[in-house]
Amino acid sequence: MPELFDTAPLIRKLESIFVLSDEEKHAVQSINGTVKAFGAHEDVVREGDAPSVSCLLLDGFMHRYKVLPDGKRQILAIHTPGDIPDLQSLLLRRQDHSLAASVPSTAAFIPHEALRALIRSRPTVADLFWRDTLVDAAIFRAWIESLGRCSALGHLAHLVCEVYTRLRAVGLTNGCSYGLPFTQTELGDALGLSTVHVNRTLQEMRGEGLIEFQHGRLTILDWTRLKAAAQFDPGYLHLRDPHASV
Amino acid sequence: MPELFDTAPLIRKLESIFVLSDEEKHAVQSINGTVKAFGAHEDVVREGDAPSVSCLLLDGFMHRYKVLPDGKRQILAIHTPGDIPDLQSLLLRRQDHSLAASVPSTAAFIPHEALRALIRSRPTVADLFWRDTLVDAAIFRAWIESLGRCSALGHLAHLVCEVYTRLRAVGLTNGCSYGLPFTQTELGDALGLSTVHVNRTLQEMRGEGLIEFQHGRLTILDWTRLKAAAQFDPGYLHLRDPHASV
DNA sequence: CGAAGGCTTGATAGACCTCAAACACAGTGG
DNA sequence: CCACTGTGTTTGAGGTCTATCAAGCCTTCG
């Protein structure tokens, strides 16, 4: 039962990385799909699936992850409202990773057929979506850089800076504070660290007066020093207005 | 001075991940651009550039990399003939990373205008290119997984498996052997390891009878055990015929 | 109140890094 | 032809970062 849903998060997300014409905005607003709610830690799409719909996150948080044969988990990406975490399934049949709700979340499922019709009829909308997947890839590159060459503290700081900047670009921060609804184990799976070491790194960052983090809410206490510790440069996010974040 | 060049590597690459119609093949073959040669370690595109052409690797090897403010380098991707390593510059103005020739290489530079004209006139060719960038992103995800959750040996084994599988898909292997023209320092920068540790890990793999590696040529001695050590599953490469590699 | 999940702490072990030096090899110039 | 240089590989020793194991604590929730 396709229905219209609130496209504001999607519009805000697309506008954060692209200038939209009125025509494009109307085209995007006309998208419809099936809205569904997910509980915390519930899988949305699983590795190996071949979905015929793509998922637009409307509210909550999602993350993408892989599980290795030996059982270890690696979180690949964190998604916020307006993201289409599995847009790539439009062109890559088999999912090479899974997608799950991090907290109770709602999402709209848009049939691939509808997306194809839309991008066929409006090539500039195709560019919007293509570009969105390219920014996604740019974020992966930044994660590779941090995983490969940063200390635990630098890497965690980078994650904090990135999520803050992305949320701020879509208007979901509250001053220097934002919701980061992940356990220390989940942060470890995102950063390639053990839970214990995440805990100690968080303590160090608190001790340094860089951040506060409790009950899933993160507060930045010293943006300048945090950014320096993370060696954070928001260029890779390809935001229209990168300085809106500072 | 645009010229026609050998599109065979590109065609082979695209055919490794997609079924091409004759019409699409002809469209791709009609692409022209400027051919240029690069010396080893020469930069092709630099972080911060806003190129108006995209680079198609015809012969040799290239790699993409970032340099952190503290001077550390992280290699993000390894490219083989037929790849278009900076296709994303078609839609993302500023390069968020650099591209360099790993060994003496030749590449064709295709103006963005020509690419845009091509994909406007043939939407299915647009899908080809979009899909290519999505596979690129899938490879980044696999690197994140290995960086975050694998030991040095597992990660190095994964890299060996990946490059082997990709080269084999475009017909550039020689039995169980292929050119991998990287120094141990470069491998370290790709794997997030020190040169010394790469050296010791290579020795361990040689001692285990998994691989041979000298003078830039890699030979796989025991594919089954190598694959197991790497926890390698080629699904993420989204090849049309994933089993051609085994 | 008990159970479960998440957070915190301590102790120990292991993987990997850094520094330093020796070795191998190819290219260069006298 | 041979020193000389530069780059890449190899080896050793010591140190640091992070993982693992194990336990205790705290909060939430049924």
Coordinates of N, CA and C (backbone and C1' of nucleotides) in Angstrom, one line a residue, chain B residues 41 182-185 195-196 199-200 203 206, chain D residues 7-14 18-20:
Chain B
H41 N 55.1 6.8 -9.4 CA 54.9 7.7 -8.2 C 54.5 9.1 -8.6
F182 N 54.1 -3.1 -6.0 CA 54.1 -2.2 -4.9 C 55.3 -2.6 -4.0
T183 N 55.9 -1.6 -3.4 CA 56.9 -1.8 -2.4 C 56.2 -2.2 -1.0
Q184 N 57.0 -2.7 -0.1 CA 56.5 -3.1 1.2 C 56.0 -1.9 1.9
T185 N 56.6 -0.8 1.7 CA 56.1 0.5 2.3 C 54.8 0.9 1.8
T195 N 56.1 -0.7 7.5 CA 56.9 -1.4 6.6 C 57.5 -2.7 7.2
V196 N 58.0 -2.5 8.4 CA 58.7 -3.7 9.1 C 57.7 -4.8 9.3
N199 N 56.9 -6.6 6.1 CA 58.0 -7.5 5.8 C 57.8 -8.9 6.6
R200 N 57.6 -8.7 7.9 CA 57.5 -9.9 8.7 C 56.2 -10.8 8.3
Q203 N 56.9 -12.7 5.2 CA 57.8 -13.9 5.5 C 56.9 -15.0 6.1
R206 N 55.0 -16.6 3.3 CA 55.9 -17.4 2.5 C 56.2 -18.7 3.3
Chain D
dT7 P 66.1 7.8 -3.1 O5' 65.4 6.3 -3.2 C5' 65.4 5.7 -4.5 C4' 65.2 4.2 -4.3 C3' 64.1 3.9 -3.3 O3' 63.1 3.1 -3.9 C1' 66.0 2.6 -2.9
dG8 P 61.7 2.7 -3.2 O5' 62.0 1.3 -2.7 C5' 62.2 0.2 -3.6 C4' 62.8 -1.0 -2.9 C3' 61.8 -1.5 -1.8 O3' 61.5 -2.9 -2.1 C1' 64.1 -1.4 -1.1
dT9 P 60.6 -3.7 -1.1 O5' 61.6 -4.6 -0.3 C5' 62.5 -5.4 -1.0 C4' 63.5 -6.1 0.0 C3' 62.7 -6.9 1.1 O3' 63.2 -8.2 1.1 C1' 64.4 -5.4 2.0
dT10 P 62.6 -9.3 2.0 O5' 63.5 -9.2 3.3 C5' 64.9 -9.6 3.2 C4' 65.6 -9.3 4.5 C3' 64.9 -9.9 5.8 O3' 65.8 -10.9 6.2 C1' 65.7 -7.7 6.2
dT11 P 65.4 -11.9 7.4 O5' 66.0 -11.3 8.7 C5' 67.3 -10.9 8.7 C4' 67.7 -10.1 10.0 C3' 66.9 -10.6 11.2 O3' 67.9 -11.1 12.2 C1' 66.9 -8.3 11.1
dG12 P 67.6 -11.7 13.6 O5' 67.7 -10.5 14.6 C5' 68.9 -9.8 14.7 C4' 68.7 -8.7 15.7 C3' 68.0 -9.2 17.0 O3' 68.8 -8.8 18.1 C1' 67.1 -7.1 16.2
dA13 P 68.4 -9.2 19.6 O5' 67.9 -7.9 20.2 C5' 68.6 -6.7 20.0 C4' 67.9 -5.5 20.6 C3' 67.2 -5.9 21.9 O3' 67.4 -4.9 22.9 C1' 65.6 -4.9 20.4
dG14 P 66.9 -5.0 24.4 O5' 65.8 -3.9 24.5 C5' 66.0 -2.6 24.0 C4' 64.7 -1.8 23.8 C3' 63.8 -2.0 25.1 O3' 63.5 -0.7 25.4 C1' 62.6 -2.5 23.1
dT18 P 45.6 2.6 20.2 O5' 45.0 1.2 20.5 C5' 45.3 0.1 19.6 C4' 44.9 -1.2 20.2 C3' 43.5 -1.3 20.8 O3' 42.8 -2.2 20.0 C1' 45.1 -2.3 22.2
dA19 P 41.5 -3.0 20.5 O5' 42.0 -4.3 21.1 C5' 42.7 -5.2 20.2 C4' 42.8 -6.6 20.8 C3' 41.5 -7.2 21.2 O3' 41.5 -8.6 20.9 C1' 43.0 -7.0 23.1
dT20 P 40.2 -9.5 21.2 O5' 40.6 -10.2 22.6 C5' 41.8 -10.8 22.8 C4' 41.9 -11.3 24.2 C3' 40.6 -11.9 24.7 O3' 40.9 -13.2 25.2 C1' 41.5 -10.4 26.3

